[in-house]
Short mmCIF file of C-alpha atoms in Angstrom, two decimals:
data_model
loop_
_atom_site.label_atom_id
_atom_site.label_comp_id
_atom_site.label_asym_id
_atom_site.label_seq_id
_atom_site.Cartn_x
_atom_site.Cartn_y
_atom_site.Cartn_z
CA UNK A 4 -49.16 -51.83 15.79
CA UNK A 5 -49.16 -47.89 14.58
CA UNK A 6 -51.00 -47.09 17.00
CA UNK A 7 -49.20 -48.11 20.28
CA UNK A 8 -46.27 -47.05 18.46
CA UNK A 9 -47.75 -43.51 18.49
CA UNK A 10 -48.77 -43.59 22.15
CA UNK A 11 -45.03 -44.57 23.52
CA UNK A 12 -43.63 -41.84 21.07
CA UNK A 13 -46.60 -38.95 22.63
CA UNK A 14 -45.97 -40.31 25.85
CA UNK A 15 -41.69 -40.11 25.60
CA UNK A 16 -42.55 -36.53 23.64
CA UNK A 17 -44.46 -35.51 27.05
CA UNK A 18 -41.44 -36.64 29.55
CA UNK A 19 -38.76 -34.83 27.67
CA UNK A 20 -41.22 -31.84 28.07
CA UNK A 21 -41.02 -32.49 31.74
CA UNK A 22 -37.92 -32.59 31.99
CA UNK A 23 -37.54 -30.09 30.21
CA UNK A 24 -39.68 -27.81 32.20
CA UNK A 25 -38.25 -28.76 35.22
CA UNK A 26 -34.16 -27.59 33.97
CA UNK A 27 -36.04 -24.66 32.80
CA UNK A 28 -36.40 -23.69 36.08
CA UNK A 29 -34.05 -22.75 38.92
CA UNK A 30 -31.31 -25.71 40.18
CA UNK A 31 -33.65 -26.92 43.28
CA UNK A 32 -37.33 -27.48 41.66
CA UNK A 33 -40.72 -27.23 43.71
CA UNK A 34 -43.90 -28.74 44.20
CA UNK A 35 -44.76 -26.16 41.81
CA UNK A 36 -42.48 -26.95 39.19
CA UNK A 37 -43.65 -30.20 39.52
CA UNK A 38 -47.16 -29.40 38.94
CA UNK A 39 -46.62 -27.03 36.05
CA UNK A 40 -45.38 -29.58 34.24
CA UNK A 41 -47.67 -32.44 34.99
CA UNK A 42 -50.65 -30.41 33.57
CA UNK A 43 -49.20 -31.43 30.08
CA UNK A 44 -50.03 -35.10 31.47
CA UNK A 45 -53.23 -37.02 30.90
CA UNK A 46 -54.61 -39.77 31.92
CA UNK A 47 -52.45 -42.88 30.85
CA UNK A 48 -49.56 -40.39 30.73
CA UNK A 49 -50.21 -40.11 34.87
CA UNK A 50 -50.55 -43.82 35.43
CA UNK A 51 -47.46 -44.47 33.53
CA UNK A 52 -45.72 -42.16 36.03
CA UNK A 53 -47.23 -43.34 39.04
CA UNK A 54 -45.99 -46.91 38.07
CA UNK A 55 -43.24 -45.83 37.33
CA UNK A 56 -42.26 -43.98 41.22
CA UNK A 57 -43.93 -47.07 42.38
CA UNK A 58 -41.75 -49.77 40.77
CA UNK A 59 -38.70 -47.41 41.84
CA UNK A 60 -38.49 -48.25 45.96
CA UNK A 61 -40.41 -50.24 48.64
CA UNK A 62 -41.38 -47.02 50.06
CA UNK A 63 -43.24 -46.12 47.17
CA UNK A 64 -44.87 -48.84 47.42
CA UNK A 65 -45.58 -48.39 51.47
CA UNK A 66 -46.69 -45.09 51.27
CA UNK A 67 -48.78 -45.78 48.04
CA UNK A 68 -50.61 -48.97 49.65
CA UNK A 69 -50.82 -47.44 53.22
CA UNK A 70 -52.62 -44.17 51.41
CA UNK A 71 -55.28 -46.14 48.59
CA UNK A 72 -55.41 -49.09 51.67
CA UNK A 73 -54.23 -51.91 50.20
CA UNK A 74 -53.27 -55.27 51.08
CA UNK A 75 -54.51 -57.19 54.58
CA UNK A 76 -51.77 -54.90 56.13
CA UNK A 77 -50.27 -51.53 55.42
CA UNK A 78 -48.26 -51.66 58.63
CA UNK A 79 -45.79 -54.47 58.05
CA UNK A 80 -43.19 -52.38 55.41
CA UNK A 81 -43.55 -49.68 58.02
CA UNK A 82 -42.77 -51.94 60.87
CA UNK A 83 -39.97 -53.81 59.18
CA UNK A 84 -38.30 -50.34 58.15
CA UNK A 85 -38.21 -50.00 62.14
CA UNK A 86 -37.51 -53.19 63.08
CA UNK A 87 -33.92 -53.03 60.93
CA UNK A 88 -33.38 -49.83 61.54
CA UNK A 89 -33.62 -49.93 65.62
CA UNK A 90 -32.78 -53.67 66.23
CA UNK A 91 -30.68 -54.74 63.29
CA UNK A 92 -28.34 -58.01 63.05
CA UNK A 93 -24.95 -57.41 64.30
CA UNK A 94 -23.98 -60.17 62.99
CA UNK A 95 -24.12 -59.78 59.80
CA UNK A 96 -22.61 -55.82 60.63
CA UNK A 97 -26.18 -54.24 60.05
CA UNK A 98 -26.14 -50.21 60.95
CA UNK A 99 -27.95 -48.73 64.02
CA UNK A 100 -30.10 -45.47 62.08
CA UNK A 101 -32.75 -43.89 64.71
CA UNK A 102 -33.68 -41.04 62.30
CA UNK A 103 -34.45 -44.50 59.75
CA UNK A 104 -36.39 -45.78 61.70
CA UNK A 105 -38.53 -42.73 62.47
CA UNK A 106 -38.79 -41.82 59.30
CA UNK A 107 -41.06 -44.76 58.29
CA UNK A 108 -43.26 -43.34 60.99
CA UNK A 109 -42.99 -39.80 59.18
CA UNK A 110 -43.22 -41.67 55.89
CA UNK A 111 -46.76 -43.48 57.46
CA UNK A 112 -47.72 -39.88 58.90
CA UNK A 113 -47.61 -38.60 55.48
CA UNK A 114 -49.22 -42.17 53.54
CA UNK A 115 -52.50 -41.97 56.07
CA UNK A 116 -51.61 -41.63 59.69
CA UNK A 117 -53.84 -42.64 61.19
CA UNK A 118 -54.34 -42.46 64.64
CA UNK A 119 -54.36 -45.94 65.60
CA UNK A 120 -51.74 -46.70 63.60
CA UNK A 121 -49.37 -43.85 64.94
CA UNK A 122 -49.83 -45.57 67.94
CA UNK A 123 -49.36 -49.10 66.81
CA UNK A 124 -46.05 -48.18 64.81
CA UNK A 125 -44.82 -46.06 67.96
CA UNK A 126 -45.04 -48.69 70.44
CA UNK A 127 -43.69 -50.88 67.76
CA UNK A 128 -40.83 -48.90 67.87
CA UNK A 129 -40.38 -48.91 71.42
CA UNK A 130 -40.71 -52.70 71.73
CA UNK A 131 -37.77 -53.28 69.27
CA UNK A 132 -35.65 -51.32 70.50
CA UNK A 133 -36.22 -52.37 74.45
CA UNK A 134 -35.95 -55.87 72.68
CA UNK A 135 -32.46 -54.37 71.28
CA UNK A 136 -31.30 -52.86 74.56
CA UNK A 137 -31.90 -56.41 76.44
CA UNK A 138 -29.54 -58.64 74.05
CA UNK A 139 -26.76 -55.75 73.71
CA UNK A 140 -25.00 -53.03 75.39
CA UNK A 141 -25.55 -49.78 73.77
CA UNK A 142 -23.77 -46.72 74.97
CA UNK A 143 -24.96 -43.93 72.40
CA UNK A 144 -27.07 -41.69 74.81
CA UNK A 145 -29.00 -40.41 71.30
CA UNK A 146 -30.64 -44.01 71.39
CA UNK A 147 -31.80 -43.65 74.71
CA UNK A 148 -33.24 -39.64 74.54
CA UNK A 149 -35.62 -41.51 71.50
CA UNK A 150 -36.26 -44.10 73.01
CA UNK A 151 -38.06 -41.95 75.82
CA UNK A 152 -38.92 -39.65 73.20
CA UNK A 153 -40.81 -41.96 71.80
CA UNK A 154 -42.00 -43.80 74.93
CA UNK A 155 -44.02 -39.91 75.36
CA UNK A 156 -45.24 -39.56 71.35
CA UNK A 157 -46.97 -43.78 72.38
CA UNK A 158 -49.06 -42.41 75.05
CA UNK A 159 -50.26 -38.93 72.96
CA UNK A 160 -51.13 -41.11 70.36
CA UNK A 161 -53.17 -43.45 72.36
CA UNK A 162 -54.48 -41.17 74.23
CA UNK A 163 -55.48 -39.49 71.54
CA UNK A 164 -57.45 -42.90 70.53
CA UNK A 165 -61.57 -42.92 71.92
CA UNK A 166 -61.17 -44.34 75.30
CA UNK A 167 -62.93 -48.02 74.18
CA UNK A 168 -59.76 -48.42 71.73
CA UNK A 169 -56.92 -47.73 74.39
CA UNK A 170 -56.57 -50.52 76.73
CA UNK A 171 -54.51 -52.77 74.62
CA UNK A 172 -52.12 -50.09 73.67
CA UNK A 173 -51.55 -49.00 77.36
CA UNK A 174 -51.25 -52.30 78.50
CA UNK A 175 -48.34 -52.70 75.88
CA UNK A 176 -47.19 -49.81 77.04
CA UNK A 177 -47.33 -50.66 80.89
CA UNK A 178 -45.70 -53.80 80.34
CA UNK A 179 -42.52 -52.10 78.48
CA UNK A 180 -42.17 -49.40 81.47
CA UNK A 181 -41.95 -52.52 83.82
CA UNK A 182 -39.21 -53.93 81.26
CA UNK A 183 -37.31 -50.89 81.00
CA UNK A 184 -36.75 -50.47 84.67
CA UNK A 185 -32.86 -52.09 83.64
CA UNK A 186 -32.55 -50.19 80.63
CA UNK A 187 -30.25 -46.76 82.75
CA UNK A 188 -29.43 -43.29 81.40
CA UNK A 189 -32.66 -41.75 83.38
CA UNK A 190 -34.65 -44.20 81.44
CA UNK A 191 -36.88 -45.26 84.09
CA UNK A 192 -37.40 -42.57 85.72
CA UNK A 193 -38.50 -40.40 82.87
CA UNK A 194 -40.91 -43.35 82.00
CA UNK A 195 -42.45 -43.27 85.06
CA UNK A 196 -42.36 -39.66 85.02
CA UNK A 197 -44.77 -39.27 81.51
CA UNK A 198 -46.78 -42.80 82.91
CA UNK A 199 -48.21 -40.71 86.05
CA UNK A 200 -47.88 -37.00 84.67
CA UNK A 201 -50.51 -38.60 82.18
CA UNK A 202 -52.20 -39.76 85.36
CA UNK A 203 -52.59 -43.49 84.20
CA UNK A 204 -51.87 -45.05 87.52
CA UNK A 205 -56.01 -45.21 87.48
CA UNK A 206 -55.30 -47.94 84.59
CA UNK A 207 -53.89 -50.53 86.72
#
């Protein structure tokens, strides 16, 4: 009992020291400040801090699962976030946010950034966005600009893969190019330009 209480007090003291170090710096602490404070943590303290960060948000959980290779589908939480923001349920007044949908891909890149995972997430983004456009009207130019840019990034990610791993992704991108013919806003022309610029006519 005494030992357990002593451990808790020691952990509390470390946390208080961590906060004090950060507060003693300028108003905008940097990683150097955090690193200096973390040097006072023992293994138990670091694990406790990691647990607190893990429990703080689903984004943190997805990041750690991807970084540590945990779970059978590490892309699922990132896909869920993309879908929520780029293809929301308008009947429930859910907002559209291109930046937050793209942030999910950026978060995955920071967590592990496997080339095949980047290809999958960028193509998934486009699939979800196109599905949204097929179900409702959209007049936000930034949405279409982001759509074209994501198609371009998808091609770049796929072409960075070994040739033997590209076929499935290229087939999906070709189908999306065909589905995008009725989107408007210059999207079809841009998709064709990107496709042929990558010399993918041979894929057909």
